[in-house]
């Protein structure tokens, strides 16, 4: 049965997803569905105001690049205008400032600016991007609202289910926890002349259960758990894996998310991944290394996966 939000997806998007999956099914490629960036919660059908969150898609876009390095094809379901693989390092470049300086070597300076921010080889980046495009290893599709996110998640999961254990789902998006259901939303702009605005937000329905049991039951499924109170992290991660019976939860604390995560697997194993001065890489590289090994074992039907 189709999801109640499936009407929000265009035929063009559905076809792109279907063709991408079909191509990789024929080639027996591992495919990872990555969700990335934050969903919005509109307050009106004709939306003037909406609720947003902090996520800009660093985790998802960086992870996509490392999955591609491991020869996975990436279906990148992301918030429109959030960070995207291969482009993410140029997001904050102030091009105008460089051009206004009348700088004859603007492009060179541009790359220097970034190289000082993050250590990377520009030629290598271009080459990796070109290679990924030539091999059809990346498909970008975007959402803005939590409803569009649901529709894309549902459709994409059902599409990759045909790949069975070659499919990996990596849910890094920061999905709204509270929303105004479509049937409770006013059609037009809320009027400030009406006085105080009191919002009655409902909990967003959780999708992981359906994803696991109906949409793509054979895929290796990784969810993220974000907390601000470190004492809650492991307990909540354990509860989530007990409830949904998926393969892995990655726990992160808001402030430390770029240098420390806890990976909890369904067999109870906990791996603490952290960066220190000796490790000259991004944390996503270590996460993806770990997950690709686990996915490989899962595909081989190692006993711990039943
Ligand atoms: O997008 P970003 O890199 O700024 O943040 C990543 C993150 C913290 C949103 C992600 O690692 C995460 O935990 N996602 C799930 C959030 C949740 O519990 O809904």
PDB file of C-alpha atoms and ligand atoms in Angstrom:
ATOM      1  CA  UNK A   1       0.000   0.000   0.000  1.00  0.00           C
ATOM      2  CA  UNK A   2       1.270   3.463  -0.891  1.00  0.00           C
ATOM      3  CA  UNK A   3       1.977   6.020   1.799  1.00  0.00           C
ATOM      4  CA  UNK A   4      -0.491   8.868   2.431  1.00  0.00           C
ATOM      5  CA  UNK A   5       2.147  11.409   1.300  1.00  0.00           C
ATOM      6  CA  UNK A   6       3.151   9.569  -1.876  1.00  0.00           C
ATOM      7  CA  UNK A   7       1.243  12.141  -3.975  1.00  0.00           C
ATOM      8  CA  UNK A   8       3.924  14.673  -3.047  1.00  0.00           C
ATOM      9  CA  UNK A   9       6.497  12.940  -5.252  1.00  0.00           C
ATOM     10  CA  UNK A  10       6.749  13.846  -8.919  1.00  0.00           C
ATOM     11  CA  UNK A  11       6.696  11.168 -11.594  1.00  0.00           C
ATOM     12  CA  UNK A  12      10.118  12.415 -12.699  1.00  0.00           C
ATOM     13  CA  UNK A  13      11.630  11.807  -9.246  1.00  0.00           C
ATOM     14  CA  UNK A  14      10.097   8.326  -9.055  1.00  0.00           C
ATOM     15  CA  UNK A  15      11.510   7.438 -12.464  1.00  0.00           C
ATOM     16  CA  UNK A  16      14.977   8.725 -11.551  1.00  0.00           C
ATOM     17  CA  UNK A  17      14.986   6.575  -8.419  1.00  0.00           C
ATOM     18  CA  UNK A  18      13.666   3.509 -10.260  1.00  0.00           C
ATOM     19  CA  UNK A  19      16.240   3.833 -13.052  1.00  0.00           C
ATOM     20  CA  UNK A  20      19.088   4.317 -10.592  1.00  0.00           C
ATOM     21  CA  UNK A  21      18.103   1.212  -8.633  1.00  0.00           C
ATOM     22  CA  UNK A  22      17.532  -0.838 -11.790  1.00  0.00           C
ATOM     23  CA  UNK A  23      20.972   0.094 -13.114  1.00  0.00           C
ATOM     24  CA  UNK A  24      22.684  -0.986  -9.912  1.00  0.00           C
ATOM     25  CA  UNK A  25      20.622  -4.138  -9.588  1.00  0.00           C
ATOM     26  CA  UNK A  26      21.867  -5.200 -13.011  1.00  0.00           C
ATOM     27  CA  UNK A  27      25.443  -4.486 -11.915  1.00  0.00           C
ATOM     28  CA  UNK A  28      25.024  -6.144  -8.508  1.00  0.00           C
ATOM     29  CA  UNK A  29      26.289  -2.968  -6.797  1.00  0.00           C
ATOM     30  CA  UNK A  30      25.766  -2.188  -3.109  1.00  0.00           C
ATOM     31  CA  UNK A  31      23.413   0.775  -2.825  1.00  0.00           C
ATOM     32  CA  UNK A  32      23.137   3.040   0.212  1.00  0.00           C
ATOM     33  CA  UNK A  33      20.142   5.267   0.788  1.00  0.00           C
ATOM     34  CA  UNK A  34      21.410   8.249   2.799  1.00  0.00           C
ATOM     35  CA  UNK A  35      19.062  10.797   4.343  1.00  0.00           C
ATOM     36  CA  UNK A  36      20.665  14.100   5.235  1.00  0.00           C
ATOM     37  CA  UNK A  37      19.826  17.581   6.559  1.00  0.00           C
ATOM     38  CA  UNK A  38      16.818  18.758   8.544  1.00  0.00           C
ATOM     39  CA  UNK A  39      13.123  18.518   7.695  1.00  0.00           C
ATOM     40  CA  UNK A  40      10.831  21.523   8.107  1.00  0.00           C
ATOM     41  CA  UNK A  41       7.387  21.600   9.685  1.00  0.00           C
ATOM     42  CA  UNK A  42       5.092  24.046   7.873  1.00  0.00           C
ATOM     43  CA  UNK A  43       2.516  25.903   9.962  1.00  0.00           C
ATOM     44  CA  UNK A  44       0.259  26.830   7.037  1.00  0.00           C
ATOM     45  CA  UNK A  45      -0.657  25.081   3.749  1.00  0.00           C
ATOM     46  CA  UNK A  46       0.310  28.258   1.893  1.00  0.00           C
ATOM     47  CA  UNK A  47       3.497  28.318   3.883  1.00  0.00           C
ATOM     48  CA  UNK A  48       4.857  31.576   5.189  1.00  0.00           C
ATOM     49  CA  UNK A  49       6.131  30.168   8.481  1.00  0.00           C
ATOM     50  CA  UNK A  50       7.717  26.865   9.340  1.00  0.00           C
ATOM     51  CA  UNK A  51       9.744  25.203  12.104  1.00  0.00           C
ATOM     52  CA  UNK A  52      13.274  24.180  11.208  1.00  0.00           C
ATOM     53  CA  UNK A  53      16.272  22.601  12.941  1.00  0.00           C
ATOM     54  CA  UNK A  54      20.048  22.984  13.103  1.00  0.00           C
ATOM     55  CA  UNK A  55      21.175  20.248  10.696  1.00  0.00           C
ATOM     56  CA  UNK A  56      23.078  21.332   7.578  1.00  0.00           C
ATOM     57  CA  UNK A  57      23.926  17.893   6.231  1.00  0.00           C
ATOM     58  CA  UNK A  58      27.622  17.617   7.079  1.00  0.00           C
ATOM     59  CA  UNK A  59      27.265  14.033   8.297  1.00  0.00           C
ATOM     60  CA  UNK A  60      25.235  12.834   5.337  1.00  0.00           C
ATOM     61  CA  UNK A  61      27.256  14.535   2.587  1.00  0.00           C
ATOM     62  CA  UNK A  62      30.645  13.479   3.995  1.00  0.00           C
ATOM     63  CA  UNK A  63      29.386   9.923   4.519  1.00  0.00           C
ATOM     64  CA  UNK A  64      28.199   9.766   0.904  1.00  0.00           C
ATOM     65  CA  UNK A  65      31.739  10.489  -0.338  1.00  0.00           C
ATOM     66  CA  UNK A  66      33.210   7.724   1.818  1.00  0.00           C
ATOM     67  CA  UNK A  67      30.566   5.211   0.717  1.00  0.00           C
ATOM     68  CA  UNK A  68      31.383   6.058  -2.902  1.00  0.00           C
ATOM     69  CA  UNK A  69      35.067   5.449  -2.146  1.00  0.00           C
ATOM     70  CA  UNK A  70      33.971   1.952  -1.105  1.00  0.00           C
ATOM     71  CA  UNK A  71      32.189   1.536  -4.463  1.00  0.00           C
ATOM     72  CA  UNK A  72      28.663   1.919  -3.076  1.00  0.00           C
ATOM     73  CA  UNK A  73      26.102   3.749  -5.187  1.00  0.00           C
ATOM     74  CA  UNK A  74      24.490   6.533  -3.154  1.00  0.00           C
ATOM     75  CA  UNK A  75      20.860   7.581  -3.305  1.00  0.00           C
ATOM     76  CA  UNK A  76      21.238  10.929  -1.539  1.00  0.00           C
ATOM     77  CA  UNK A  77      17.913  12.092  -0.096  1.00  0.00           C
ATOM     78  CA  UNK A  78      18.666  15.520   1.322  1.00  0.00           C
ATOM     79  CA  UNK A  79      17.185  18.800   2.405  1.00  0.00           C
ATOM     80  CA  UNK A  80      17.186  21.252  -0.484  1.00  0.00           C
ATOM     81  CA  UNK A  81      20.196  23.618  -0.340  1.00  0.00           C
ATOM     82  CA  UNK A  82      21.887  21.617   2.451  1.00  0.00           C
ATOM     83  CA  UNK A  83      25.404  20.224   1.940  1.00  0.00           C
ATOM     84  CA  UNK A  84      25.884  17.761  -0.915  1.00  0.00           C
ATOM     85  CA  UNK A  85      28.707  15.305  -1.561  1.00  0.00           C
ATOM     86  CA  UNK A  86      31.702  16.784  -3.434  1.00  0.00           C
ATOM     87  CA  UNK A  87      30.222  20.301  -3.229  1.00  0.00           C
ATOM     88  CA  UNK A  88      30.157  20.565   0.561  1.00  0.00           C
ATOM     89  CA  UNK A  89      33.646  22.028   0.908  1.00  0.00           C
ATOM     90  CA  UNK A  90      32.739  25.067  -1.200  1.00  0.00           C
ATOM     91  CA  UNK A  91      29.529  25.886   0.607  1.00  0.00           C
ATOM     92  CA  UNK A  92      30.864  28.713   2.728  1.00  0.00           C
ATOM     93  CA  UNK A  93      33.234  30.275   0.241  1.00  0.00           C
ATOM     94  CA  UNK A  94      32.640  33.961  -0.115  1.00  0.00           C
ATOM     95  CA  UNK A  95      33.087  34.203  -3.857  1.00  0.00           C
ATOM     96  CA  UNK A  96      31.866  37.781  -4.022  1.00  0.00           C
ATOM     97  CA  UNK A  97      34.441  38.913  -1.519  1.00  0.00           C
ATOM     98  CA  UNK A  98      37.199  37.395  -3.622  1.00  0.00           C
ATOM     99  CA  UNK A  99      35.876  38.826  -6.878  1.00  0.00           C
ATOM    100  CA  UNK A 100      35.265  42.255  -5.341  1.00  0.00           C
ATOM    101  CA  UNK A 101      38.868  42.381  -4.320  1.00  0.00           C
ATOM    102  CA  UNK A 102      39.584  42.393  -8.020  1.00  0.00           C
ATOM    103  CA  UNK A 103      41.762  39.451  -7.409  1.00  0.00           C
ATOM    104  CA  UNK A 104      43.119  38.163 -10.761  1.00  0.00           C
ATOM    105  CA  UNK A 105      43.771  34.733  -9.267  1.00  0.00           C
ATOM    106  CA  UNK A 106      40.344  34.430  -7.684  1.00  0.00           C
ATOM    107  CA  UNK A 107      39.885  30.721  -8.424  1.00  0.00           C
ATOM    108  CA  UNK A 108      43.321  29.863  -7.057  1.00  0.00           C
ATOM    109  CA  UNK A 109      42.678  31.949  -3.978  1.00  0.00           C
ATOM    110  CA  UNK A 110      39.318  30.324  -3.634  1.00  0.00           C
ATOM    111  CA  UNK A 111      40.878  26.882  -3.398  1.00  0.00           C
ATOM    112  CA  UNK A 112      43.532  28.143  -0.989  1.00  0.00           C
ATOM    113  CA  UNK A 113      40.847  29.505   1.307  1.00  0.00           C
ATOM    114  CA  UNK A 114      39.295  26.098   1.464  1.00  0.00           C
ATOM    115  CA  UNK A 115      42.518  24.228   1.754  1.00  0.00           C
ATOM    116  CA  UNK A 116      43.272  26.219   4.857  1.00  0.00           C
ATOM    117  CA  UNK A 117      39.909  25.238   6.294  1.00  0.00           C
ATOM    118  CA  UNK A 118      40.079  21.571   5.504  1.00  0.00           C
ATOM    119  CA  UNK A 119      42.935  19.512   4.309  1.00  0.00           C
ATOM    120  CA  UNK A 120      42.111  18.176   0.872  1.00  0.00           C
ATOM    121  CA  UNK A 121      43.494  17.748  -2.573  1.00  0.00           C
ATOM    122  CA  UNK A 122      41.383  19.642  -5.087  1.00  0.00           C
ATOM    123  CA  UNK A 123      42.429  17.607  -8.145  1.00  0.00           C
ATOM    124  CA  UNK A 124      41.611  14.436  -6.323  1.00  0.00           C
ATOM    125  CA  UNK A 125      38.194  15.794  -5.366  1.00  0.00           C
ATOM    126  CA  UNK A 126      37.384  16.701  -8.981  1.00  0.00           C
ATOM    127  CA  UNK A 127      38.560  13.314 -10.152  1.00  0.00           C
ATOM    128  CA  UNK A 128      36.485  11.457  -7.541  1.00  0.00           C
ATOM    129  CA  UNK A 129      33.421  13.486  -8.462  1.00  0.00           C
ATOM    130  CA  UNK A 130      33.853  12.872 -12.169  1.00  0.00           C
ATOM    131  CA  UNK A 131      34.420   9.176 -11.569  1.00  0.00           C
ATOM    132  CA  UNK A 132      31.270   8.957  -9.404  1.00  0.00           C
ATOM    133  CA  UNK A 133      29.196  10.694 -12.095  1.00  0.00           C
ATOM    134  CA  UNK A 134      30.604   8.530 -14.910  1.00  0.00           C
ATOM    135  CA  UNK A 135      29.847   5.359 -12.971  1.00  0.00           C
ATOM    136  CA  UNK A 136      26.384   6.658 -12.033  1.00  0.00           C
ATOM    137  CA  UNK A 137      27.255   6.282  -8.345  1.00  0.00           C
ATOM    138  CA  UNK A 138      25.307   9.281  -7.048  1.00  0.00           C
ATOM    139  CA  UNK A 139      21.694  10.368  -7.346  1.00  0.00           C
ATOM    140  CA  UNK A 140      20.638  13.543  -5.513  1.00  0.00           C
ATOM    141  CA  UNK A 141      16.965  13.999  -4.653  1.00  0.00           C
ATOM    142  CA  UNK A 142      15.698  16.631  -2.270  1.00  0.00           C
ATOM    143  CA  UNK A 143      12.950  17.433   0.219  1.00  0.00           C
ATOM    144  CA  UNK A 144      12.009  20.454   2.294  1.00  0.00           C
ATOM    145  CA  UNK A 145       9.094  19.474   4.514  1.00  0.00           C
ATOM    146  CA  UNK A 146       8.743  16.470   6.771  1.00  0.00           C
ATOM    147  CA  UNK A 147       5.905  15.288   4.484  1.00  0.00           C
ATOM    148  CA  UNK A 148       8.121  15.301   1.407  1.00  0.00           C
ATOM    149  CA  UNK A 149      10.752  13.485   3.453  1.00  0.00           C
ATOM    150  CA  UNK A 150       8.274  10.706   4.369  1.00  0.00           C
ATOM    151  CA  UNK A 151       7.187  10.352   0.771  1.00  0.00           C
ATOM    152  CA  UNK A 152      10.783  10.078  -0.466  1.00  0.00           C
ATOM    153  CA  UNK A 153      11.830   7.709   2.291  1.00  0.00           C
ATOM    154  CA  UNK A 154       8.893   5.406   1.654  1.00  0.00           C
ATOM    155  CA  UNK A 155       9.369   5.376  -2.119  1.00  0.00           C
ATOM    156  CA  UNK A 156      13.157   5.002  -1.994  1.00  0.00           C
ATOM    157  CA  UNK A 157      13.074   2.181   0.556  1.00  0.00           C
ATOM    158  CA  UNK A 158      10.549   0.210  -1.473  1.00  0.00           C
ATOM    159  CA  UNK A 159      12.669   0.788  -4.570  1.00  0.00           C
ATOM    160  CA  UNK A 160      15.892  -0.491  -2.995  1.00  0.00           C
ATOM    161  CA  UNK A 161      14.141  -3.471  -1.402  1.00  0.00           C
ATOM    162  CA  UNK A 162      14.595  -5.298  -4.722  1.00  0.00           C
ATOM    163  CA  UNK A 163      18.354  -5.240  -4.027  1.00  0.00           C
ATOM    164  CA  UNK A 164      17.724  -7.288  -0.875  1.00  0.00           C
ATOM    165  CA  UNK A 165      20.915  -7.464   1.239  1.00  0.00           C
ATOM    166  CA  UNK A 166      22.869  -5.267  -1.190  1.00  0.00           C
ATOM    167  CA  UNK A 167      20.850  -2.346   0.185  1.00  0.00           C
ATOM    168  CA  UNK A 168      21.968  -0.254   3.147  1.00  0.00           C
ATOM    169  CA  UNK A 169      19.822   2.476   4.714  1.00  0.00           C
ATOM    170  CA  UNK A 170      21.664   5.260   6.574  1.00  0.00           C
ATOM    171  CA  UNK A 171      19.251   7.661   8.261  1.00  0.00           C
ATOM    172  CA  UNK A 172      21.368  10.706   9.154  1.00  0.00           C
ATOM    173  CA  UNK A 173      18.709  13.368   8.557  1.00  0.00           C
ATOM    174  CA  UNK A 174      17.457  15.352  11.539  1.00  0.00           C
ATOM    175  CA  UNK A 175      13.758  14.585  11.237  1.00  0.00           C
ATOM    176  CA  UNK A 176      11.261  16.799  13.044  1.00  0.00           C
ATOM    177  CA  UNK A 177       9.808  15.161  16.170  1.00  0.00           C
ATOM    178  CA  UNK A 178       6.688  17.337  16.325  1.00  0.00           C
ATOM    179  CA  UNK A 179       4.452  18.623  13.545  1.00  0.00           C
ATOM    180  CA  UNK A 180       1.083  19.992  12.531  1.00  0.00           C
ATOM    181  CA  UNK A 181      -0.779  17.208  10.666  1.00  0.00           C
ATOM    182  CA  UNK A 182      -1.963  18.253   7.203  1.00  0.00           C
ATOM    183  CA  UNK A 183      -5.652  18.058   8.173  1.00  0.00           C
ATOM    184  CA  UNK A 184      -5.100  20.413  11.137  1.00  0.00           C
ATOM    185  CA  UNK A 185      -3.138  23.040   9.241  1.00  0.00           C
ATOM    186  CA  UNK A 186      -4.750  26.377   8.332  1.00  0.00           C
ATOM    187  CA  UNK A 187      -4.842  27.101   4.629  1.00  0.00           C
ATOM    188  CA  UNK A 188      -3.680  30.697   4.777  1.00  0.00           C
ATOM    189  CA  UNK A 189      -1.086  32.738   6.623  1.00  0.00           C
ATOM    190  CA  UNK A 190      -1.723  32.865  10.368  1.00  0.00           C
ATOM    191  CA  UNK A 191      -2.710  36.408  11.274  1.00  0.00           C
ATOM    192  CA  UNK A 192      -0.706  38.205  13.945  1.00  0.00           C
ATOM    193  CA  UNK A 193      -3.785  40.394  14.567  1.00  0.00           C
ATOM    194  CA  UNK A 194      -5.397  37.278  16.137  1.00  0.00           C
ATOM    195  CA  UNK A 195      -3.098  37.632  19.176  1.00  0.00           C
ATOM    196  CA  UNK A 196      -0.811  34.991  20.731  1.00  0.00           C
ATOM    197  CA  UNK A 197       0.093  32.026  18.591  1.00  0.00           C
ATOM    198  CA  UNK A 198      -0.368  28.788  20.553  1.00  0.00           C
ATOM    199  CA  UNK A 199       0.823  25.716  18.675  1.00  0.00           C
ATOM    200  CA  UNK A 200      -0.509  22.239  19.378  1.00  0.00           C
ATOM    201  CA  UNK A 201       2.153  20.045  17.786  1.00  0.00           C
ATOM    202  CA  UNK A 202       1.620  16.303  17.471  1.00  0.00           C
ATOM    203  CA  UNK A 203       4.397  13.711  17.641  1.00  0.00           C
ATOM    204  CA  UNK A 204       5.632  12.788  14.183  1.00  0.00           C
ATOM    205  CA  UNK A 205       4.854   9.126  13.373  1.00  0.00           C
ATOM    206  CA  UNK A 206       7.994   6.977  13.532  1.00  0.00           C
ATOM    207  CA  UNK A 207       8.852   5.320  10.258  1.00  0.00           C
ATOM    208  CA  UNK A 208      11.663   2.927  11.220  1.00  0.00           C
ATOM    209  CA  UNK A 209       9.264   0.129  12.233  1.00  0.00           C
ATOM    210  CA  UNK A 210       7.518   0.181   8.842  1.00  0.00           C
ATOM    211  CA  UNK A 211      10.780   0.584   7.002  1.00  0.00           C
ATOM    212  CA  UNK A 212      12.148  -2.487   8.744  1.00  0.00           C
ATOM    213  CA  UNK A 213       9.106  -4.730   8.528  1.00  0.00           C
ATOM    214  CA  UNK A 214       7.459  -3.653   5.254  1.00  0.00           C
ATOM    215  CA  UNK A 215       9.445  -1.325   3.027  1.00  0.00           C
ATOM    216  CA  UNK A 216      12.876  -2.992   2.773  1.00  0.00           C
ATOM    217  CA  UNK A 217      13.036  -5.856   5.299  1.00  0.00           C
ATOM    218  CA  UNK A 218      16.333  -7.307   4.025  1.00  0.00           C
ATOM    219  CA  UNK A 219      18.336  -4.076   3.911  1.00  0.00           C
ATOM    220  CA  UNK A 220      21.031  -3.345   6.506  1.00  0.00           C
ATOM    221  CA  UNK A 221      19.506  -0.448   8.451  1.00  0.00           C
ATOM    222  CA  UNK A 222      21.462   2.210  10.356  1.00  0.00           C
ATOM    223  CA  UNK A 223      19.694   4.925  12.341  1.00  0.00           C
ATOM    224  CA  UNK A 224      21.161   7.876  14.242  1.00  0.00           C
ATOM    225  CA  UNK A 225      20.278   8.969  17.754  1.00  0.00           C
ATOM    226  CA  UNK A 226      21.026  12.559  18.692  1.00  0.00           C
ATOM    227  CA  UNK A 227      21.001  13.712  22.314  1.00  0.00           C
ATOM    228  CA  UNK A 228      22.308  16.685  24.261  1.00  0.00           C
ATOM    229  CA  UNK A 229      22.442  14.850  27.609  1.00  0.00           C
ATOM    230  CA  UNK A 230      25.279  12.252  27.451  1.00  0.00           C
ATOM    231  CA  UNK A 231      23.727  10.164  30.250  1.00  0.00           C
ATOM    232  CA  UNK A 232      20.755   9.305  27.986  1.00  0.00           C
ATOM    233  CA  UNK A 233      22.602   8.353  24.828  1.00  0.00           C
ATOM    234  CA  UNK A 234      23.368   4.665  25.232  1.00  0.00           C
ATOM    235  CA  UNK A 235      20.083   3.824  26.960  1.00  0.00           C
ATOM    236  CA  UNK A 236      18.070   5.498  24.226  1.00  0.00           C
ATOM    237  CA  UNK A 237      20.136   3.877  21.487  1.00  0.00           C
ATOM    238  CA  UNK A 238      19.545   0.445  23.091  1.00  0.00           C
ATOM    239  CA  UNK A 239      15.805   1.085  23.382  1.00  0.00           C
ATOM    240  CA  UNK A 240      15.632   2.039  19.735  1.00  0.00           C
ATOM    241  CA  UNK A 241      17.385  -1.118  18.545  1.00  0.00           C
ATOM    242  CA  UNK A 242      15.209  -3.285  20.835  1.00  0.00           C
ATOM    243  CA  UNK A 243      12.071  -1.657  19.507  1.00  0.00           C
ATOM    244  CA  UNK A 244      12.807  -1.710  15.787  1.00  0.00           C
ATOM    245  CA  UNK A 245      15.132  -4.721  15.584  1.00  0.00           C
ATOM    246  CA  UNK A 246      17.297  -2.999  12.983  1.00  0.00           C
ATOM    247  CA  UNK A 247      21.036  -3.499  12.551  1.00  0.00           C
ATOM    248  CA  UNK A 248      22.752  -0.515  14.059  1.00  0.00           C
ATOM    249  CA  UNK A 249      22.270   2.776  15.926  1.00  0.00           C
ATOM    250  CA  UNK A 250      24.880   5.514  15.842  1.00  0.00           C
ATOM    251  CA  UNK A 251      24.635   7.698  18.925  1.00  0.00           C
ATOM    252  CA  UNK A 252      25.964  11.236  18.927  1.00  0.00           C
ATOM    253  CA  UNK A 253      25.947  14.198  21.306  1.00  0.00           C
ATOM    254  CA  UNK A 254      25.197  17.506  19.598  1.00  0.00           C
ATOM    255  CA  UNK A 255      28.367  19.305  20.667  1.00  0.00           C
ATOM    256  CA  UNK A 256      30.749  16.383  20.087  1.00  0.00           C
ATOM    257  CA  UNK A 257      29.191  14.958  16.958  1.00  0.00           C
ATOM    258  CA  UNK A 258      32.156  15.821  14.735  1.00  0.00           C
ATOM    259  CA  UNK A 259      34.697  13.944  16.835  1.00  0.00           C
ATOM    260  CA  UNK A 260      32.894  11.230  18.759  1.00  0.00           C
ATOM    261  CA  UNK A 261      30.122   8.706  18.052  1.00  0.00           C
ATOM    262  CA  UNK A 262      29.029   5.434  19.656  1.00  0.00           C
ATOM    263  CA  UNK A 263      28.064   2.622  17.333  1.00  0.00           C
ATOM    264  CA  UNK A 264      25.677   0.088  18.827  1.00  0.00           C
ATOM    265  CA  UNK A 265      24.920  -3.081  16.893  1.00  0.00           C
ATOM    266  CA  UNK A 266      21.978  -5.451  17.189  1.00  0.00           C
ATOM    267  CA  UNK A 267      24.216  -8.090  18.815  1.00  0.00           C
ATOM    268  CA  UNK A 268      24.932  -5.640  21.671  1.00  0.00           C
ATOM    269  CA  UNK A 269      28.452  -4.705  20.539  1.00  0.00           C
ATOM    270  CA  UNK A 270      29.329  -1.049  21.247  1.00  0.00           C
ATOM    271  CA  UNK A 271      32.161   0.673  19.362  1.00  0.00           C
ATOM    272  CA  UNK A 272      33.401   4.071  20.493  1.00  0.00           C
ATOM    273  CA  UNK A 273      34.719   6.031  17.530  1.00  0.00           C
ATOM    274  CA  UNK A 274      36.584   9.235  18.237  1.00  0.00           C
ATOM    275  CA  UNK A 275      39.044  11.559  16.574  1.00  0.00           C
ATOM    276  CA  UNK A 276      42.219  12.783  18.241  1.00  0.00           C
ATOM    277  CA  UNK A 277      45.325  14.657  17.004  1.00  0.00           C
ATOM    278  CA  UNK A 278      46.812  11.452  15.616  1.00  0.00           C
ATOM    279  CA  UNK A 279      43.860  10.722  13.387  1.00  0.00           C
ATOM    280  CA  UNK A 280      44.000  12.993  10.361  1.00  0.00           C
ATOM    281  CA  UNK A 281      40.648  12.163   8.866  1.00  0.00           C
ATOM    282  CA  UNK A 282      36.979  12.975   9.177  1.00  0.00           C
ATOM    283  CA  UNK A 283      34.944  10.911  11.602  1.00  0.00           C
ATOM    284  CA  UNK A 284      32.642   9.830   8.760  1.00  0.00           C
ATOM    285  CA  UNK A 285      35.536   7.964   7.139  1.00  0.00           C
ATOM    286  CA  UNK A 286      35.889   5.831  10.277  1.00  0.00           C
ATOM    287  CA  UNK A 287      32.134   5.328  10.578  1.00  0.00           C
ATOM    288  CA  UNK A 288      31.816   4.181   6.961  1.00  0.00           C
ATOM    289  CA  UNK A 289      34.837   1.845   7.261  1.00  0.00           C
ATOM    290  CA  UNK A 290      33.166   0.219  10.229  1.00  0.00           C
ATOM    291  CA  UNK A 291      29.727  -0.030   8.594  1.00  0.00           C
ATOM    292  CA  UNK A 292      31.015  -1.489   5.338  1.00  0.00           C
ATOM    293  CA  UNK A 293      32.662  -4.307   7.289  1.00  0.00           C
ATOM    294  CA  UNK A 294      29.442  -4.919   9.232  1.00  0.00           C
ATOM    295  CA  UNK A 295      27.370  -4.837   6.047  1.00  0.00           C
ATOM    296  CA  UNK A 296      29.749  -7.331   4.429  1.00  0.00           C
ATOM    297  CA  UNK A 297      29.364  -9.694   7.406  1.00  0.00           C
ATOM    298  CA  UNK A 298      25.595  -9.256   7.333  1.00  0.00           C
ATOM    299  CA  UNK A 299      25.513 -10.217   3.675  1.00  0.00           C
ATOM    300  CA  UNK A 300      27.613 -13.283   4.429  1.00  0.00           C
ATOM    301  CA  UNK A 301      25.026 -14.291   7.049  1.00  0.00           C
ATOM    302  CA  UNK A 302      27.409 -14.271   9.969  1.00  0.00           C
ATOM    303  CA  UNK A 303      25.796 -16.056  12.947  1.00  0.00           C
ATOM    304  CA  UNK A 304      25.322 -12.889  15.012  1.00  0.00           C
ATOM    305  CA  UNK A 305      22.917 -11.613  12.353  1.00  0.00           C
ATOM    306  CA  UNK A 306      20.745 -14.728  12.378  1.00  0.00           C
TER     307      UNK A 306
HETATM  308  O1  LIG B   1      23.668  17.442   9.497  1.00  0.00           O
HETATM  309  P1  LIG B   1      24.707  17.641  10.553  1.00  0.00           P
HETATM  310  O2  LIG B   1      26.019  17.046  10.175  1.00  0.00           O
HETATM  311  O3  LIG B   1      24.788  19.073  10.965  1.00  0.00           O
HETATM  312  O4  LIG B   1      24.182  16.832  11.844  1.00  0.00           O
HETATM  313  C1  LIG B   1      24.160  15.426  11.811  1.00  0.00           C
HETATM  314  C2  LIG B   1      23.112  14.865  12.789  1.00  0.00           C
HETATM  315  C3  LIG B   1      23.464  15.259  14.210  1.00  0.00           C
HETATM  316  C4  LIG B   1      21.738  15.419  12.423  1.00  0.00           C
HETATM  317  C5  LIG B   1      23.127  13.312  12.643  1.00  0.00           C
HETATM  318  O5  LIG B   1      24.357  12.820  13.029  1.00  0.00           O
HETATM  319  C6  LIG B   1      22.032  12.690  13.507  1.00  0.00           C
HETATM  320  O6  LIG B   1      22.206  12.398  14.649  1.00  0.00           O
HETATM  321  N1  LIG B   1      20.835  12.474  12.904  1.00  0.00           N
HETATM  322  C7  LIG B   1      19.677  11.943  13.584  1.00  0.00           C
HETATM  323  C8  LIG B   1      19.064  12.996  14.457  1.00  0.00           C
HETATM  324  C9  LIG B   1      17.869  12.455  15.240  1.00  0.00           C
HETATM  325  O7  LIG B   1      18.033  11.882  16.333  1.00  0.00           O
HETATM  326  O8  LIG B   1      16.779  12.605  14.707  1.00  0.00           O
END
